[in-house]
Amino acid sequence: MVLLSASEAASCASEKGAVLLGDISVAFKRFGEGQPVIFVHGLAEDKESWSGVVARLPRGIRAHLLDLRGHGGSTVGEGNGTVSQLAGDLTAYLEEVTGPAACVGFSLGGVVALEAALQRPDLVRRAIVIGASSKVGRAAAGFFEARIQQAMSDIDGFRRALAEDTDAQVVCNRQDVAAIAARRIAAVGDGAGYVNAARAMVGLAAVSMTERLRDIRVPVHIIQGENDVFCPLKAAQIMRDAMPDAGYTNIPDAGHLIAADQPDLLARELSRLIIQKHGRSR
């Protein structure tokens, strides 16, 4: 992997590399040419989780796929286990590399995109959030806390549990579950990035961001998987109630890992949303 400065990353035609931002090296992959669009993956994922979707996007889009702090090829740095810090990593990339851009985030990545929109509305032109939730209930917080302890004390057991979690998040693409699980296990490596990001999710149980969503001043569109049991329809409805102007799309026959279950449908919807130039998505 080539390590670049922020200015070099902005001008280099290379499709894969890493850029130094603050205390971390952020790994990225780029596809296409045109207007920049940032893709932020979810917990226990990495930039490769978007590959099947961005390959289906139309011309005129420069897709930047980023690895979250401690995931994939990005270093964990001095992670403080907050959504605010993860959003700061995203806005640093926007500020130093691409300039203002639409941001697409899945699950935790969707929360990060929303927080980035709150922090820097001058940099986030549009937030498209997929399978995301603005709050974490007690049961979900307990789940994340258990996974954190497992990742810190029994990495092999944690990897087996992550494979089981993956199996429950795929509805249609059942033949590829093992490969998807293997990719996710590789994405979290020694587990430090997972622990940091999972702590950020636990933080949403203590302090929900739902009320703050009303302060977002950029267009938002919510995409939900019809059969998502990890982030159910209720989570999307809570965000819609907080942001009545937000657009909404339900993807049929999709579990939590929508990009794995329905890459064609997701790419089609993202294409429609990204090319919109004016007004809020509907």
Short mmCIF file of C-alpha atoms in Angstrom, two decimals:
data_model
loop_
_atom_site.label_atom_id
_atom_site.label_comp_id
_atom_site.label_asym_id
_atom_site.label_seq_id
_atom_site.Cartn_x
_atom_site.Cartn_y
_atom_site.Cartn_z
CA MET A 1 0.00 0.00 0.00
CA VAL A 2 1.29 3.47 -0.92
CA LEU A 3 1.29 6.01 1.92
CA LEU A 4 0.45 9.50 0.67
CA SER A 5 0.19 12.96 2.12
CA ALA A 6 -3.26 14.57 2.05
CA SER A 7 -2.32 16.78 -0.91
CA GLU A 8 -0.88 13.84 -2.86
CA ALA A 9 -4.02 11.78 -2.22
CA ALA A 10 -6.16 14.59 -3.60
CA SER A 11 -4.33 14.67 -6.93
CA CYS A 12 -3.04 11.12 -7.38
CA ALA A 13 -4.77 8.92 -9.96
CA SER A 14 -3.95 5.78 -7.94
CA GLU A 15 -6.99 3.71 -7.00
CA LYS A 16 -5.67 2.44 -3.69
CA GLY A 17 -3.55 3.92 -0.92
CA ALA A 18 -3.53 5.54 2.50
CA VAL A 19 -3.46 9.12 3.71
CA LEU A 20 -2.17 10.52 6.99
CA LEU A 21 -4.93 12.36 8.87
CA GLY A 22 -4.29 13.41 12.44
CA ASP A 23 -3.21 10.43 14.54
CA ILE A 24 -4.09 7.75 11.98
CA SER A 25 -3.38 6.46 8.51
CA VAL A 26 -6.67 6.13 6.64
CA ALA A 27 -6.75 3.46 3.93
CA PHE A 28 -8.85 4.25 0.89
CA LYS A 29 -9.83 2.85 -2.48
CA ARG A 30 -11.20 4.88 -5.37
CA PHE A 31 -13.33 4.03 -8.38
CA GLY A 32 -14.44 6.08 -11.37
CA GLU A 33 -14.13 9.73 -12.30
CA GLY A 34 -16.40 12.66 -11.59
CA GLN A 35 -18.07 14.12 -8.52
CA PRO A 36 -16.66 12.69 -5.25
CA VAL A 37 -18.86 10.46 -3.13
CA ILE A 38 -17.57 9.03 0.15
CA PHE A 39 -18.58 5.53 1.28
CA VAL A 40 -18.23 4.61 4.96
CA HIS A 41 -18.67 0.98 6.01
CA GLY A 42 -20.19 -0.41 9.20
CA LEU A 43 -18.84 -2.15 12.28
CA ALA A 44 -16.73 -5.23 11.46
CA GLU A 45 -16.59 -4.27 7.79
CA ASP A 46 -14.07 -2.54 5.55
CA LYS A 47 -13.94 -0.66 2.27
CA GLU A 48 -14.17 -3.89 0.26
CA SER A 49 -17.75 -4.36 1.46
CA TRP A 50 -18.76 -1.62 -1.04
CA SER A 51 -16.98 -3.08 -4.08
CA GLY A 52 -19.99 -4.92 -5.51
CA VAL A 53 -22.14 -1.80 -5.20
CA VAL A 54 -19.78 0.86 -6.55
CA ALA A 55 -18.94 -1.36 -9.53
CA ARG A 56 -22.59 -0.96 -10.54
CA LEU A 57 -22.71 2.85 -10.26
CA PRO A 58 -22.94 4.97 -13.43
CA ARG A 59 -20.14 7.05 -14.87
CA GLY A 60 -19.58 10.52 -13.47
CA ILE A 61 -19.03 9.38 -9.88
CA ARG A 62 -15.66 9.24 -8.14
CA ALA A 63 -16.30 6.79 -5.30
CA HIS A 64 -13.96 7.04 -2.32
CA LEU A 65 -14.16 3.94 -0.11
CA LEU A 66 -12.65 4.52 3.34
CA ASP A 67 -11.62 2.16 6.12
CA LEU A 68 -12.79 3.32 9.53
CA ARG A 69 -10.23 3.77 12.28
CA GLY A 70 -8.80 0.33 13.19
CA HIS A 71 -10.63 -1.50 10.39
CA GLY A 72 -9.13 -2.92 7.21
CA GLY A 73 -5.96 -1.04 6.39
CA SER A 74 -6.54 1.98 8.66
CA THR A 75 -4.62 2.29 11.91
CA VAL A 76 -6.48 2.62 15.21
CA GLY A 77 -4.37 5.48 16.61
CA GLU A 78 -5.54 6.93 19.92
CA GLY A 79 -9.12 5.79 19.57
CA ASN A 80 -11.44 7.22 22.22
CA GLY A 81 -14.50 5.10 21.41
CA THR A 82 -16.78 7.92 20.26
CA VAL A 83 -18.87 8.61 17.19
CA SER A 84 -17.60 12.18 17.32
CA GLN A 85 -14.00 11.07 16.75
CA LEU A 86 -14.97 8.73 13.92
CA ALA A 87 -16.91 11.57 12.29
CA GLY A 88 -13.87 13.79 12.74
CA ASP A 89 -11.82 11.26 10.77
CA LEU A 90 -14.37 11.49 7.95
CA THR A 91 -14.48 15.29 7.90
CA ALA A 92 -10.67 15.39 7.93
CA TYR A 93 -10.69 13.30 4.74
CA LEU A 94 -13.27 15.60 3.19
CA GLU A 95 -11.35 18.70 4.18
CA GLU A 96 -7.91 17.48 3.14
CA VAL A 97 -8.62 15.23 0.15
CA THR A 98 -11.94 15.65 -1.67
CA GLY A 99 -13.60 18.83 -0.54
CA PRO A 100 -17.39 18.88 0.00
CA ALA A 101 -19.06 15.62 -1.05
CA ALA A 102 -22.05 13.39 -0.58
CA CYS A 103 -21.48 10.77 2.13
CA VAL A 104 -22.96 7.28 2.08
CA GLY A 105 -22.77 5.32 5.32
CA PHE A 106 -23.84 1.84 6.30
CA SER A 107 -24.91 1.02 9.88
CA LEU A 108 -22.22 2.59 12.11
CA GLY A 109 -20.99 4.36 8.98
CA GLY A 110 -24.43 5.93 8.62
CA VAL A 111 -24.25 7.26 12.17
CA VAL A 112 -20.77 8.61 11.39
CA ALA A 113 -22.11 10.36 8.27
CA LEU A 114 -24.93 11.96 10.26
CA GLU A 115 -22.54 13.14 12.95
CA ALA A 116 -20.23 14.53 10.27
CA ALA A 117 -23.19 16.42 8.80
CA LEU A 118 -23.82 17.94 12.22
CA GLN A 119 -20.15 18.82 12.72
CA ARG A 120 -19.38 20.13 9.25
CA PRO A 121 -22.42 20.86 7.07
CA ASP A 122 -20.07 22.81 4.82
CA LEU A 123 -18.33 19.55 3.88
CA VAL A 124 -21.16 16.99 3.87
CA ARG A 125 -23.39 17.88 0.93
CA ARG A 126 -25.81 14.99 1.41
CA ALA A 127 -26.02 12.08 3.85
CA ILE A 128 -27.37 8.74 2.66
CA VAL A 129 -27.67 6.35 5.58
CA ILE A 130 -28.23 2.63 5.16
CA GLY A 131 -29.36 0.26 7.91
CA ALA A 132 -28.51 2.82 10.58
CA SER A 133 -29.94 3.78 13.97
CA SER A 134 -29.66 7.01 15.93
CA LYS A 135 -30.01 5.24 19.28
CA VAL A 136 -28.96 1.93 20.82
CA GLY A 137 -31.27 0.08 23.17
CA ARG A 138 -30.22 -1.74 26.33
CA ALA A 139 -30.27 -5.15 24.68
CA ALA A 140 -28.10 -3.98 21.79
CA ALA A 141 -25.72 -2.22 24.17
CA GLY A 142 -25.39 -5.46 26.12
CA PHE A 143 -24.63 -7.29 22.86
CA PHE A 144 -21.87 -4.83 21.97
CA GLU A 145 -20.41 -4.93 25.48
CA ALA A 146 -20.27 -8.73 25.35
CA ARG A 147 -18.52 -8.63 21.96
CA ILE A 148 -16.05 -6.04 23.28
CA GLN A 149 -15.09 -8.27 26.20
CA GLN A 150 -14.81 -11.27 23.91
CA ALA A 151 -12.59 -9.42 21.44
CA MET A 152 -10.30 -8.37 24.30
CA SER A 153 -10.07 -11.74 26.03
CA ASP A 154 -10.83 -14.49 23.50
CA ILE A 155 -10.08 -13.43 19.94
CA ASP A 156 -10.77 -16.89 18.49
CA GLY A 157 -14.14 -17.03 20.20
CA PHE A 158 -14.84 -13.50 19.01
CA ARG A 159 -14.12 -14.52 15.42
CA ARG A 160 -16.48 -17.48 15.68
CA ALA A 161 -19.17 -15.22 17.13
CA LEU A 162 -18.65 -12.69 14.31
CA ALA A 163 -19.19 -15.48 11.78
CA GLU A 164 -22.45 -16.38 13.53
CA ASP A 165 -23.51 -12.73 13.56
CA THR A 166 -22.81 -12.52 9.83
CA ASP A 167 -24.97 -15.56 9.15
CA ALA A 168 -27.92 -13.79 10.82
CA GLN A 169 -27.44 -10.63 8.76
CA VAL A 170 -27.73 -12.17 5.28
CA VAL A 171 -31.17 -13.10 3.92
CA CYS A 172 -30.77 -13.83 0.19
CA ASN A 173 -27.11 -14.32 -0.64
CA ARG A 174 -26.82 -17.41 1.49
CA GLN A 175 -24.29 -19.14 -0.75
CA ASP A 176 -21.69 -16.48 0.04
CA VAL A 177 -22.16 -16.27 3.81
CA ALA A 178 -18.89 -18.04 4.61
CA ALA A 179 -16.91 -15.76 2.30
CA ILE A 180 -18.62 -12.66 3.69
CA ALA A 181 -17.86 -13.77 7.25
CA ALA A 182 -14.22 -14.44 6.35
CA ARG A 183 -13.89 -10.95 4.88
CA ARG A 184 -15.39 -9.37 7.98
CA ILE A 185 -13.11 -11.35 10.28
CA ALA A 186 -10.11 -10.18 8.25
CA ALA A 187 -11.39 -6.58 8.38
CA VAL A 188 -11.22 -6.40 12.19
CA GLY A 189 -7.76 -7.96 12.48
CA ASP A 190 -6.69 -8.03 16.13
CA GLY A 191 -10.02 -6.55 17.21
CA ALA A 192 -8.73 -3.18 18.46
CA GLY A 193 -10.69 -1.20 15.86
CA TYR A 194 -13.81 -3.24 16.52
CA VAL A 195 -13.54 -2.55 20.25
CA ASN A 196 -13.11 1.17 19.63
CA ALA A 197 -16.08 1.36 17.23
CA ALA A 198 -18.31 -0.88 19.35
CA ARG A 199 -17.68 1.43 22.30
CA ALA A 200 -18.93 4.27 20.12
CA MET A 201 -22.14 2.32 19.55
CA VAL A 202 -22.52 1.66 23.29
CA GLY A 203 -22.19 5.41 23.75
CA LEU A 204 -25.39 5.87 21.73
CA ALA A 205 -27.21 3.90 24.43
CA ALA A 206 -26.15 6.43 27.04
CA VAL A 207 -26.68 9.50 24.85
CA SER A 208 -28.94 9.07 21.81
CA MET A 209 -28.32 11.33 18.83
CA THR A 210 -32.01 11.30 17.84
CA GLU A 211 -32.84 14.76 19.16
CA ARG A 212 -29.76 16.25 17.49
CA LEU A 213 -30.92 14.98 14.10
CA ARG A 214 -33.34 17.91 13.99
CA ASP A 215 -30.32 20.20 13.65
CA ILE A 216 -29.05 18.62 10.43
CA ARG A 217 -29.24 21.12 7.59
CA VAL A 218 -28.21 18.98 4.63
CA PRO A 219 -30.40 16.57 2.63
CA VAL A 220 -30.72 13.13 4.22
CA HIS A 221 -32.03 9.90 2.73
CA ILE A 222 -32.64 6.73 4.76
CA ILE A 223 -32.37 3.27 3.20
CA GLN A 224 -33.66 0.27 5.12
CA GLY A 225 -33.54 -3.47 4.50
CA GLU A 226 -37.00 -5.03 4.62
CA ASN A 227 -35.83 -8.02 6.68
CA ASP A 228 -33.19 -6.33 8.82
CA VAL A 229 -33.48 -7.67 12.40
CA PHE A 230 -30.27 -6.01 13.63
CA CYS A 231 -31.47 -2.52 12.72
CA PRO A 232 -35.23 -2.97 12.33
CA LEU A 233 -37.80 -0.76 10.65
CA LYS A 234 -38.51 0.93 13.98
CA ALA A 235 -35.00 2.43 13.93
CA ALA A 236 -35.63 3.97 10.53
CA GLN A 237 -38.99 5.32 11.68
CA ILE A 238 -37.38 7.03 14.68
CA MET A 239 -34.99 8.85 12.35
CA ARG A 240 -37.79 9.73 9.95
CA ASP A 241 -39.81 11.21 12.79
CA ALA A 242 -36.81 13.33 13.80
CA MET A 243 -36.12 14.38 10.19
CA PRO A 244 -39.51 14.70 8.46
CA ASP A 245 -37.88 16.07 5.30
CA ALA A 246 -35.63 13.03 4.90
CA GLY A 247 -36.25 10.67 2.01
CA TYR A 248 -36.85 6.98 2.58
CA THR A 249 -36.39 3.76 0.63
CA ASN A 250 -37.14 0.20 1.69
CA ILE A 251 -35.07 -2.50 -0.05
CA PRO A 252 -37.02 -5.77 -0.35
CA ASP A 253 -35.54 -9.18 0.47
CA ALA A 254 -32.58 -7.68 2.31
CA GLY A 255 -31.19 -8.28 5.77
CA HIS A 256 -28.80 -5.99 7.60
CA LEU A 257 -25.97 -6.53 5.10
CA ILE A 258 -27.90 -4.93 2.25
CA ALA A 259 -24.84 -4.53 0.02
CA ALA A 260 -24.33 -8.30 0.18
CA ASP A 261 -27.99 -9.24 -0.23
CA GLN A 262 -29.15 -6.75 -2.88
CA PRO A 263 -26.20 -5.00 -4.56
CA ASP A 264 -28.16 -4.30 -7.75
CA LEU A 265 -31.12 -2.69 -5.99
CA LEU A 266 -28.88 -0.73 -3.65
CA ALA A 267 -26.68 0.54 -6.48
CA ARG A 268 -29.74 1.56 -8.47
CA GLU A 269 -31.13 3.57 -5.56
CA LEU A 270 -27.79 5.16 -4.74
CA SER A 271 -27.34 6.13 -8.39
CA ARG A 272 -30.72 7.85 -8.37
CA LEU A 273 -29.92 9.74 -5.19
CA ILE A 274 -26.35 10.73 -5.97
CA ILE A 275 -27.14 12.29 -9.32
CA GLN A 276 -29.83 14.52 -7.81
CA LYS A 277 -28.40 18.00 -7.91
CA HIS A 278 -31.03 20.10 -6.19
CA GLY A 279 -33.37 19.81 -3.24
CA ARG A 280 -33.93 17.04 -0.75
CA SER A 281 -34.27 13.40 -1.81
CA ARG A 282 -37.80 12.09 -1.75
#
